[in-house]
Amino acid sequence: MRNLAKTNRSIVIFLSMLAILAGCAGHHQHRRPADIQEYLSHLDRPERDEYQQPAKVIEALGVEPGMAIADLGSGSGYFTRRFVQALAGDGTIYAIDVEQEMLDYVQASLKEQAGASVVKLRLAKPDDPVLPPASVDLVFVCNVFHHLENRPAYFEKLKDALRPGGRIAIIDFYHDHRSGDVGFPRRHLVPRETVLSELTQAGFRLLNEHDFLKRQYFLEFGL
């Protein structure tokens, strides 16, 4: 009987270790696109403008010269380049990504754009945006929220990066039929209500919600 009890305890310990390791993997594993170049081309496709309405998004956020903006998960630089145009050479844009290849693509896409000197490329960690303290007026998170792990803790870190009156803007696809074909299973998407809950948990409050994007929610948060 003692041997049986010892065996059972060993099994319980082993299963517990597996659960811990699985949990750690879930929080730290970065889902890298299988083909980054194909992924970047997809992000920059011209027809994206139809549903993304970038000019209207930038207008709604009140982006103007002199601002400091963090484009979190900048990807292809789709919004980074548009922020450059809106700042007109006066301000700062942190283009942040966890993939160096994506940052290289952004840098190459900015070579011919006037005012691109305002852009600072930042190679981030999956759990850390590596922004300096009190460095930005706006953290912009478009189609990236569902990629982040342990989000309340992640956004807790972003508090120090915000200047007084700073905001976090989150745009992401609805998790239901409204999003249309997103190119991957909808179960990976995060419901709007979960965003509200997790940002509240991180110490933020909802400041504004825009409803002109048909496939995505568009939320602004502050402290």
Coordinates of N, CA, C and O in Angstrom, one line a residue, residues 1-173:
M1 N 0.8 -1.2 0.0 CA 0.0 0.0 0.0 C 0.9 1.3 0.0 O 0.5 2.2 -0.6
R2 N 2.0 1.2 0.8 CA 2.9 2.4 0.8 C 3.4 2.6 -0.5 O 3.6 3.8 -1.0
N3 N 3.8 1.6 -1.2 CA 4.4 1.7 -2.6 C 3.3 2.3 -3.5 O 3.7 3.2 -4.4
L4 N 2.1 1.9 -3.4 CA 1.0 2.4 -4.3 C 0.8 3.9 -4.0 O 0.6 4.7 -4.9
A5 N 0.8 4.3 -2.7 CA 0.6 5.7 -2.3 C 1.7 6.5 -2.9 O 1.6 7.6 -3.4
K6 N 3.0 6.0 -2.8 CA 4.1 6.7 -3.3 C 4.0 6.9 -4.8 O 4.4 8.0 -5.3
T7 N 3.6 5.8 -5.5 CA 3.4 5.9 -6.9 C 2.4 7.0 -7.3 O 2.6 7.8 -8.2
N8 N 1.3 7.0 -6.6 CA 0.2 8.0 -6.9 C 0.7 9.4 -6.7 O 0.4 10.3 -7.4
R9 N 1.5 9.6 -5.6 CA 2.1 10.9 -5.3 C 3.0 11.4 -6.4 O 3.0 12.5 -6.9
S10 N 3.8 10.4 -6.9 CA 4.7 10.7 -8.0 C 3.9 11.1 -9.3 O 4.3 12.0 -10.0
I11 N 2.8 10.4 -9.6 CA 2.0 10.8 -10.7 C 1.4 12.2 -10.6 O 1.4 12.9 -11.5
V12 N 0.9 12.5 -9.4 CA 0.3 13.8 -9.2 C 1.4 14.9 -9.4 O 1.1 15.9 -10.0
I13 N 2.6 14.7 -8.8 CA 3.7 15.7 -9.0 C 4.0 15.8 -10.4 O 4.2 16.9 -10.9
F14 N 4.1 14.7 -11.2 CA 4.5 14.8 -12.6 C 3.4 15.5 -13.4 O 3.8 16.4 -14.2
L15 N 2.1 15.3 -13.1 CA 1.1 16.0 -13.8 C 1.1 17.4 -13.5 O 0.8 18.3 -14.3
S16 N 1.4 17.8 -12.2 CA 1.4 19.2 -11.8 C 2.5 19.9 -12.6 O 2.3 21.0 -13.0
M17 N 3.7 19.3 -12.7 CA 4.8 19.9 -13.4 C 4.4 20.1 -14.9 O 4.8 21.1 -15.4
L18 N 3.7 19.1 -15.5 CA 3.3 19.3 -16.9 C 2.4 20.5 -17.0 O 2.5 21.3 -18.0
A19 N 1.5 20.7 -16.0 CA 0.5 21.8 -16.1 C 1.2 23.1 -16.0 O 0.9 24.1 -16.7
I20 N 2.2 23.2 -15.1 CA 3.0 24.4 -14.9 C 3.8 24.7 -16.2 O 3.8 25.9 -16.7
L21 N 4.4 23.7 -16.8 CA 5.2 23.9 -18.0 C 4.3 24.4 -19.1 O 4.6 25.3 -19.9
A22 N 3.1 23.8 -19.2 CA 2.1 24.2 -20.3 C 1.7 25.6 -20.1 O 1.6 26.4 -21.0
G23 N 1.5 26.0 -18.8 CA 1.1 27.4 -18.5 C 2.2 28.3 -18.9 O 1.9 29.4 -19.5
C24 N 3.4 28.0 -18.6 CA 4.5 28.9 -19.0 C 4.7 29.0 -20.5 O 4.9 30.1 -21.0
A25 N 4.5 27.9 -21.2 CA 4.6 27.9 -22.6 C 3.5 28.8 -23.2 O 3.7 29.6 -24.2
G26 N 2.3 28.7 -22.6 CA 1.2 29.6 -23.1 C 1.5 31.0 -23.0 O 1.0 31.8 -23.8
H27 N 2.2 31.4 -21.9 CA 2.5 32.8 -21.7 C 3.6 33.4 -22.4 O 3.7 34.6 -22.7
H28 N 4.6 32.5 -22.8 CA 5.8 33.0 -23.4 C 6.0 32.6 -24.8 O 7.0 33.1 -25.5
Q29 N 5.2 31.7 -25.4 CA 5.4 31.3 -26.8 C 4.9 32.4 -27.7 O 3.8 32.9 -27.6
H30 N 5.7 32.9 -28.6 CA 5.4 33.9 -29.6 C 5.0 33.2 -30.9 O 5.7 32.4 -31.4
R31 N 3.7 33.5 -31.3 CA 3.2 32.9 -32.6 C 3.8 33.7 -33.8 O 3.2 34.7 -34.2
R32 N 4.8 33.2 -34.4 CA 5.5 33.9 -35.5 C 4.8 33.4 -36.8 O 4.5 32.3 -37.0
P33 N 4.5 34.4 -37.7 CA 3.9 34.0 -39.0 C 4.8 33.0 -39.7 O 6.0 33.1 -39.7
A34 N 4.2 32.1 -40.4 CA 5.0 31.0 -41.1 C 5.8 31.7 -42.2 O 6.9 31.3 -42.5
D35 N 5.2 32.7 -42.9 CA 5.9 33.4 -44.0 C 5.7 34.9 -43.7 O 4.7 35.4 -44.0
I36 N 6.8 35.5 -43.2 CA 6.6 36.9 -42.8 C 6.4 37.8 -44.0 O 5.6 38.8 -43.9
Q37 N 7.1 37.6 -45.0 CA 7.0 38.5 -46.2 C 5.6 38.4 -46.8 O 5.0 39.4 -47.1
E38 N 5.0 37.2 -46.8 CA 3.6 37.1 -47.3 C 2.7 37.8 -46.3 O 1.7 38.4 -46.7
Y39 N 2.9 37.6 -45.0 CA 2.1 38.3 -44.0 C 2.2 39.8 -44.1 O 1.1 40.5 -44.1
L40 N 3.4 40.3 -44.4 CA 3.5 41.8 -44.5 C 2.8 42.3 -45.7 O 2.1 43.4 -45.7
S41 N 2.9 41.6 -46.8 CA 2.2 42.0 -48.1 C 0.7 42.0 -47.8 O -0.1 42.8 -48.3
H42 N 0.2 41.0 -47.0 CA -1.2 40.9 -46.7 C -1.7 42.2 -45.9 O -2.7 42.7 -46.2
L43 N -0.8 42.6 -44.9 CA -1.2 43.7 -44.1 C -1.2 45.0 -45.0 O -2.0 45.9 -44.7
D44 N -0.4 45.1 -46.0 CA -0.3 46.3 -46.8 C -1.2 46.3 -48.1 O -1.1 47.2 -48.9
R45 N -2.0 45.3 -48.2 CA -2.8 45.2 -49.4 C -3.7 46.4 -49.5 O -4.3 46.9 -48.5
P46 N -3.9 47.0 -50.7 CA -4.6 48.3 -50.9 C -6.1 48.2 -50.5 O -6.7 49.1 -49.9
E47 N -6.7 47.0 -50.6 CA -8.1 46.9 -50.3 C -8.4 46.9 -48.8 O -9.5 47.1 -48.3
R48 N -7.3 46.9 -48.0 CA -7.5 47.0 -46.5 C -8.1 48.4 -46.2 O -8.8 48.5 -45.2
D49 N -7.7 49.4 -47.0 CA -8.2 50.7 -46.7 C -9.7 50.8 -46.6 O -10.3 51.6 -45.8
E50 N -10.4 49.9 -47.3 CA -11.9 50.0 -47.4 C -12.5 49.8 -46.0 O -13.5 50.4 -45.7
Y51 N -12.0 48.8 -45.3 CA -12.6 48.5 -43.9 C -11.8 49.2 -42.8 O -12.4 49.5 -41.8
Q52 N -10.5 49.5 -43.0 CA -9.7 50.0 -41.9 C -9.9 51.5 -41.8 O -9.7 52.0 -40.7
Q53 N -10.2 52.2 -42.9 CA -10.4 53.7 -42.8 C -9.3 54.4 -42.0 O -9.6 55.1 -41.1
P54 N -8.1 54.3 -42.5 CA -7.0 54.8 -41.7 C -7.1 56.4 -41.5 O -6.7 56.9 -40.4
A55 N -7.5 57.1 -42.5 CA -7.5 58.5 -42.3 C -8.6 58.9 -41.3 O -8.3 59.8 -40.5
K56 N -9.7 58.2 -41.3 CA -10.7 58.5 -40.3 C -10.3 58.1 -38.9 O -10.6 58.8 -37.9
V57 N -9.5 57.0 -38.8 CA -9.0 56.6 -37.5 C -8.1 57.7 -36.9 O -8.2 58.1 -35.7
I58 N -7.2 58.2 -37.7 CA -6.2 59.2 -37.3 C -6.9 60.5 -36.9 O -6.6 61.1 -35.9
E59 N -7.9 60.8 -37.7 CA -8.7 62.0 -37.3 C -9.4 61.8 -36.0 O -9.4 62.8 -35.2
A60 N -10.0 60.7 -35.8 CA -10.7 60.4 -34.5 C -9.8 60.5 -33.3 O -10.3 60.9 -32.2
L61 N -8.6 60.1 -33.5 CA -7.6 60.1 -32.4 C -7.0 61.5 -32.2 O -6.3 61.7 -31.2
G62 N -7.3 62.4 -33.1 CA -6.7 63.8 -32.9 C -5.2 63.8 -33.1 O -4.6 64.6 -32.4
V63 N -4.7 63.0 -33.9 CA -3.2 63.0 -34.1 C -2.8 64.3 -34.8 O -3.4 64.7 -35.8
E64 N -1.8 64.9 -34.3 CA -1.3 66.2 -34.8 C 0.2 66.4 -34.5 O 0.7 65.7 -33.7
P65 N 0.8 67.3 -35.3 CA 2.2 67.5 -35.1 C 2.6 67.8 -33.6 O 1.8 68.4 -32.9
G66 N 3.7 67.3 -33.2 CA 4.2 67.4 -31.8 C 3.9 66.3 -30.9 O 4.5 66.2 -29.8
M67 N 3.0 65.4 -31.3 CA 2.7 64.2 -30.5 C 3.8 63.1 -30.5 O 4.6 63.1 -31.5
A68 N 3.8 62.3 -29.5 CA 4.6 61.1 -29.4 C 3.7 59.9 -29.4 O 2.8 59.8 -28.5
I69 N 3.9 59.0 -30.4 CA 3.0 57.9 -30.6 C 3.8 56.6 -30.6 O 4.8 56.5 -31.2
A70 N 3.2 55.6 -29.9 CA 3.8 54.2 -30.0 C 2.9 53.4 -30.8 O 1.7 53.2 -30.5
D71 N 3.4 52.9 -32.0 CA 2.6 52.0 -32.8 C 3.0 50.6 -32.4 O 4.0 50.0 -32.9
L72 N 2.2 50.1 -31.5 CA 2.6 48.8 -30.8 C 2.2 47.6 -31.7 O 1.0 47.4 -32.1
G73 N 3.2 46.8 -32.1 CA 2.9 45.8 -33.1 C 2.8 46.4 -34.5 O 1.8 46.2 -35.2
S74 N 3.7 47.2 -34.9 CA 3.6 48.0 -36.1 C 3.6 47.2 -37.3 O 3.1 47.6 -38.4
G75 N 4.0 45.9 -37.3 CA 3.9 45.0 -38.4 C 4.5 45.6 -39.7 O 5.7 45.8 -39.7
S76 N 3.7 45.8 -40.7 CA 4.2 46.3 -42.0 C 4.5 47.8 -42.0 O 5.0 48.4 -42.9
G77 N 4.0 48.5 -40.9 CA 4.1 50.0 -40.9 C 2.9 50.6 -41.5 O 3.0 51.8 -41.8
Y78 N 1.8 49.9 -41.7 CA 0.6 50.4 -42.3 C 0.2 51.7 -41.7 O -0.1 52.7 -42.4
F79 N 0.1 51.7 -40.4 CA -0.3 53.0 -39.7 C 0.9 53.8 -39.4 O 0.8 55.1 -39.3
T80 N 2.1 53.3 -39.2 CA 3.3 54.1 -38.9 C 3.5 55.1 -40.0 O 3.7 56.3 -39.7
R81 N 3.4 54.7 -41.3 CA 3.6 55.6 -42.4 C 2.5 56.7 -42.4 O 2.8 57.9 -42.7
R82 N 1.4 56.4 -42.0 CA 0.3 57.4 -42.0 C 0.4 58.3 -40.8 O 0.1 59.5 -40.9
F83 N 1.0 57.8 -39.7 CA 1.3 58.7 -38.5 C 2.4 59.7 -38.9 O 2.4 60.9 -38.5
V84 N 3.4 59.2 -39.7 CA 4.5 60.1 -40.2 C 3.9 61.3 -40.9 O 4.2 62.4 -40.7
Q85 N 2.9 61.0 -41.8 CA 2.3 62.0 -42.6 C 1.5 63.0 -41.7 O 1.6 64.2 -41.9
A86 N 0.8 62.5 -40.7 CA 0.0 63.3 -39.8 C 0.9 64.2 -38.9 O 0.5 65.4 -38.6
L87 N 2.1 63.7 -38.5 CA 3.0 64.5 -37.7 C 3.7 65.6 -38.5 O 4.2 66.5 -37.9
A88 N 3.9 65.4 -39.8 CA 4.5 66.4 -40.6 C 5.9 66.8 -40.1 O 6.3 67.9 -40.1
G89 N 6.7 65.8 -39.6 CA 8.1 66.0 -39.2 C 8.2 66.6 -37.8 O 9.4 66.8 -37.4
D90 N 7.2 66.7 -37.1 CA 7.2 67.3 -35.7 C 6.6 66.3 -34.7 O 5.4 66.2 -34.6
G91 N 7.4 65.5 -34.0 CA 7.0 64.6 -33.1 C 7.8 63.3 -33.0 O 8.9 63.3 -33.6
T92 N 7.3 62.3 -32.5 CA 8.0 61.0 -32.4 C 7.1 59.9 -32.6 O 5.9 59.9 -32.1
I93 N 7.5 58.9 -33.3 CA 6.7 57.6 -33.5 C 7.7 56.5 -33.2 O 8.7 56.3 -33.8
Y94 N 7.3 55.7 -32.2 CA 8.0 54.4 -31.9 C 7.3 53.3 -32.6 O 6.1 53.0 -32.4
A95 N 8.0 52.7 -33.6 CA 7.5 51.6 -34.4 C 8.0 50.3 -33.6 O 9.2 50.1 -33.6
I96 N 7.1 49.6 -33.0 CA 7.4 48.6 -32.0 C 7.0 47.2 -32.6 O 5.8 47.0 -32.9
D97 N 7.9 46.2 -32.6 CA 7.5 44.9 -33.0 C 8.5 43.9 -32.4 O 9.6 44.3 -31.9
V98 N 8.0 42.6 -32.3 CA 8.9 41.6 -31.7 C 9.7 40.9 -32.8 O 10.5 40.0 -32.5
E99 N 9.5 41.2 -34.1 CA 10.2 40.6 -35.2 C 11.1 41.6 -35.9 O 10.6 42.6 -36.4
Q100 N 12.4 41.4 -35.9 CA 13.3 42.3 -36.5 C 13.0 42.4 -38.0 O 13.2 43.5 -38.6
E101 N 12.6 41.3 -38.6 CA 12.3 41.3 -40.1 C 11.2 42.3 -40.4 O 11.2 43.0 -41.4
M102 N 10.2 42.4 -39.5 CA 9.2 43.4 -39.7 C 9.7 44.8 -39.6 O 9.3 45.7 -40.3
L103 N 10.5 45.0 -38.6 CA 11.1 46.4 -38.4 C 11.9 46.8 -39.6 O 11.9 47.9 -40.0
D104 N 12.7 45.8 -40.1 CA 13.5 46.1 -41.3 C 12.6 46.5 -42.5 O 12.9 47.4 -43.3
Y105 N 11.4 45.8 -42.6 CA 10.5 46.1 -43.7 C 9.9 47.5 -43.5 O 9.8 48.3 -44.5
V106 N 9.6 47.9 -42.3 CA 9.1 49.3 -42.0 C 10.2 50.3 -42.4 O 9.9 51.3 -43.0
Q107 N 11.4 50.0 -41.9 CA 12.5 51.0 -42.2 C 12.7 51.2 -43.7 O 12.8 52.3 -44.2
A108 N 12.6 50.1 -44.5 CA 12.7 50.2 -46.0 C 11.6 50.9 -46.6 O 11.8 51.7 -47.5
S109 N 10.4 50.7 -46.0 CA 9.2 51.4 -46.6 C 9.2 52.9 -46.3 O 8.4 53.6 -47.0
L110 N 10.0 53.3 -45.4 CA 10.0 54.7 -45.0 C 11.1 55.6 -45.7 O 11.1 56.8 -45.6
K111 N 11.9 54.9 -46.5 CA 13.1 55.5 -47.1 C 12.7 56.7 -48.0 O 13.4 57.7 -48.0
E112 N 11.6 56.6 -48.7 CA 11.2 57.7 -49.6 C 10.2 58.6 -49.0 O 9.7 59.5 -49.7
Q113 N 9.8 58.4 -47.8 CA 8.7 59.2 -47.2 C 9.3 60.5 -46.4 O 10.2 60.3 -45.6
A114 N 8.8 61.6 -46.8 CA 9.2 62.9 -46.1 C 8.8 62.8 -44.6 O 7.7 62.3 -44.3
G115 N 9.7 63.3 -43.8 CA 9.4 63.3 -42.3 C 9.6 62.1 -41.6 O 9.3 62.0 -40.4
A116 N 10.2 61.0 -42.2 CA 10.3 59.7 -41.6 C 11.4 59.7 -40.5 O 11.4 58.7 -39.7
S117 N 12.1 60.8 -40.3 CA 13.1 60.8 -39.3 C 12.5 60.8 -37.9 O 13.2 60.6 -36.9
V118 N 11.2 61.0 -37.8 CA 10.5 61.0 -36.5 C 10.3 59.6 -36.0 O 10.0 59.4 -34.8
V119 N 10.6 58.6 -36.8 CA 10.3 57.2 -36.4 C 11.5 56.6 -35.7 O 12.7 56.7 -36.2
K120 N 11.3 56.0 -34.6 CA 12.3 55.2 -33.9 C 11.8 53.8 -33.8 O 10.8 53.5 -33.3
L121 N 12.7 52.9 -34.3 CA 12.3 51.4 -34.4 C 12.7 50.8 -33.0 O 13.8 51.1 -32.5
R122 N 11.8 50.0 -32.5 CA 12.0 49.3 -31.2 C 11.7 47.8 -31.3 O 10.6 47.4 -31.6
L123 N 12.8 47.0 -31.1 CA 12.6 45.6 -31.1 C 12.1 45.2 -29.6 O 12.9 45.3 -28.7
A124 N 10.9 44.8 -29.5 CA 10.3 44.6 -28.2 C 10.4 43.1 -27.8 O 10.8 42.3 -28.6
K125 N 10.1 42.8 -26.5 CA 10.0 41.5 -26.0 C 8.5 41.1 -26.0 O 7.6 42.0 -25.9
P126 N 8.1 39.8 -26.1 CA 6.7 39.5 -26.1 C 6.0 40.0 -24.9 O 4.8 40.2 -24.9
D127 N 6.7 40.2 -23.8 CA 6.0 40.6 -22.5 C 6.4 42.0 -22.1 O 6.1 42.4 -21.0
D128 N 7.1 42.8 -23.0 CA 7.6 44.1 -22.6 C 7.7 45.0 -23.9 O 8.5 44.6 -24.8
P129 N 7.0 46.1 -24.0 CA 7.1 47.0 -25.1 C 8.3 47.8 -25.2 O 8.6 48.6 -26.1
V130 N 9.2 47.8 -24.1 CA 10.4 48.5 -24.0 C 10.3 50.0 -24.4 O 11.2 50.5 -25.1
L131 N 9.3 50.6 -23.9 CA 9.2 52.1 -24.0 C 9.8 52.9 -22.9 O 9.7 52.4 -21.7
P132 N 10.4 54.0 -23.1 CA 11.0 54.8 -22.0 C 9.9 55.4 -21.2 O 8.7 55.5 -21.6
P133 N 10.1 55.7 -19.9 CA 9.1 56.3 -19.0 C 8.7 57.6 -19.6 O 9.4 58.4 -20.2
A134 N 7.4 57.9 -19.4 CA 6.7 59.2 -19.8 C 7.2 59.6 -21.2 O 7.5 60.8 -21.4
S135 N 7.1 58.7 -22.1 CA 7.6 58.9 -23.5 C 6.5 59.2 -24.6 O 6.8 59.7 -25.6
V136 N 5.3 58.8 -24.3 CA 4.3 58.8 -25.4 C 2.9 59.4 -24.9 O 2.5 59.3 -23.7
D137 N 2.3 60.1 -25.9 CA 0.9 60.6 -25.6 C -0.1 59.6 -26.0 O -1.3 59.6 -25.5
L138 N 0.2 58.7 -26.9 CA -0.7 57.7 -27.4 C 0.0 56.4 -27.7 O 1.0 56.3 -28.4
V139 N -0.6 55.3 -27.2 CA -0.2 53.9 -27.5 C -1.3 53.4 -28.5 O -2.5 53.3 -28.0
F140 N -0.9 53.0 -29.7 CA -1.9 52.6 -30.7 C -1.7 51.1 -30.9 O -0.6 50.6 -31.2
V141 N -2.8 50.3 -30.7 CA -2.7 48.9 -30.8 C -3.8 48.4 -31.8 O -5.0 48.2 -31.4
C142 N -3.4 48.2 -33.0 CA -4.4 47.8 -34.0 C -4.2 46.4 -34.5 O -3.1 46.0 -35.0
N143 N -5.2 45.5 -34.3 CA -5.1 44.1 -34.7 C -4.0 43.4 -34.0 O -3.4 42.4 -34.6
V144 N -3.7 43.8 -32.8 CA -2.5 43.2 -32.1 C -3.0 42.6 -30.7 O -2.3 41.7 -30.2
F145 N -4.0 43.2 -30.2 CA -4.4 42.8 -28.8 C -4.6 41.3 -28.7 O -4.2 40.7 -27.7
H146 N -5.1 40.6 -29.7 CA -5.4 39.2 -29.6 C -4.1 38.4 -29.7 O -4.1 37.1 -29.4
H147 N -2.9 39.0 -30.0 CA -1.6 38.3 -30.0 C -0.9 38.4 -28.7 O 0.0 37.6 -28.5
L148 N -1.3 39.3 -27.8 CA -0.6 39.5 -26.6 C -1.0 38.4 -25.5 O -2.2 38.0 -25.4
E149 N 0.0 38.1 -24.7 CA -0.3 37.1 -23.6 C -0.3 37.9 -22.3 O 0.4 38.9 -22.2
N150 N -1.0 37.4 -21.3 CA -1.1 38.0 -20.0 C -1.3 39.5 -20.1 O -0.5 40.3 -19.6
R151 N -2.3 39.9 -20.7 CA -2.6 41.2 -21.1 C -2.7 42.2 -20.0 O -2.1 43.4 -20.1
P152 N -3.4 41.9 -18.9 CA -3.4 42.9 -17.8 C -2.1 43.3 -17.3 O -1.8 44.5 -17.1
A153 N -1.2 42.3 -17.2 CA 0.2 42.7 -16.7 C 0.9 43.4 -17.8 O 1.7 44.4 -17.5
Y154 N 0.7 43.1 -19.0 CA 1.4 43.8 -20.1 C 1.0 45.3 -20.1 O 1.8 46.2 -20.2
F155 N -0.3 45.6 -20.0 CA -0.8 47.0 -20.0 C -0.5 47.7 -18.7 O -0.3 48.9 -18.7
E156 N -0.3 47.0 -17.7 CA 0.2 47.6 -16.4 C 1.6 48.2 -16.6 O 1.9 49.3 -16.2
K157 N 2.4 47.5 -17.4 CA 3.7 48.0 -17.7 C 3.7 49.3 -18.6 O 4.6 50.2 -18.5
L158 N 2.6 49.4 -19.4 CA 2.5 50.6 -20.3 C 2.2 51.9 -19.5 O 2.4 53.0 -20.1
K159 N 1.7 51.8 -18.3 CA 1.4 53.0 -17.5 C 2.5 53.9 -17.4 O 2.4 55.1 -17.6
D160 N 3.7 53.4 -17.1 CA 4.9 54.3 -16.9 C 5.3 55.0 -18.2 O 5.9 56.1 -18.2
A161 N 4.9 54.4 -19.4 CA 5.3 55.0 -20.7 C 4.4 56.2 -21.0 O 4.8 57.0 -21.9
L162 N 3.3 56.3 -20.4 CA 2.3 57.3 -20.8 C 2.7 58.7 -20.2 O 3.0 58.7 -19.0
R163 N 2.6 59.7 -20.9 CA 2.7 61.1 -20.4 C 1.3 61.4 -19.7 O 0.3 60.8 -19.9
P164 N 1.3 62.5 -18.9 CA 0.0 62.9 -18.3 C -1.0 63.1 -19.4 O -0.8 63.8 -20.4
G165 N -2.2 62.6 -19.2 CA -3.3 62.6 -20.2 C -3.1 61.7 -21.3 O -3.9 61.7 -22.3
G166 N -2.1 60.8 -21.3 CA -1.9 59.8 -22.3 C -3.0 58.8 -22.5 O -3.8 58.5 -21.6
R167 N -3.1 58.3 -23.7 CA -4.2 57.3 -24.0 C -3.7 56.0 -24.6 O -2.6 56.0 -25.2
I168 N -4.5 55.0 -24.5 CA -4.3 53.8 -25.2 C -5.5 53.5 -26.2 O -6.6 53.5 -25.7
A169 N -5.2 53.4 -27.4 CA -6.3 53.1 -28.4 C -6.1 51.7 -28.9 O -5.1 51.2 -29.3
I170 N -7.2 50.9 -28.8 CA -7.2 49.5 -29.2 C -8.3 49.3 -30.3 O -9.5 49.6 -30.1
I171 N -7.8 48.8 -31.4 CA -8.7 48.4 -32.5 C -8.4 46.9 -32.8 O -7.3 46.5 -32.9
D172 N -9.5 46.2 -32.8 CA -9.3 44.7 -33.1 C -10.6 44.2 -33.7 O -11.7 44.8 -33.5
F173 N -10.5 43.0 -34.3 CA -11.7 42.4 -35.0 C -12.7 41.9 -33.9 O -12.3 41.3 -32.9

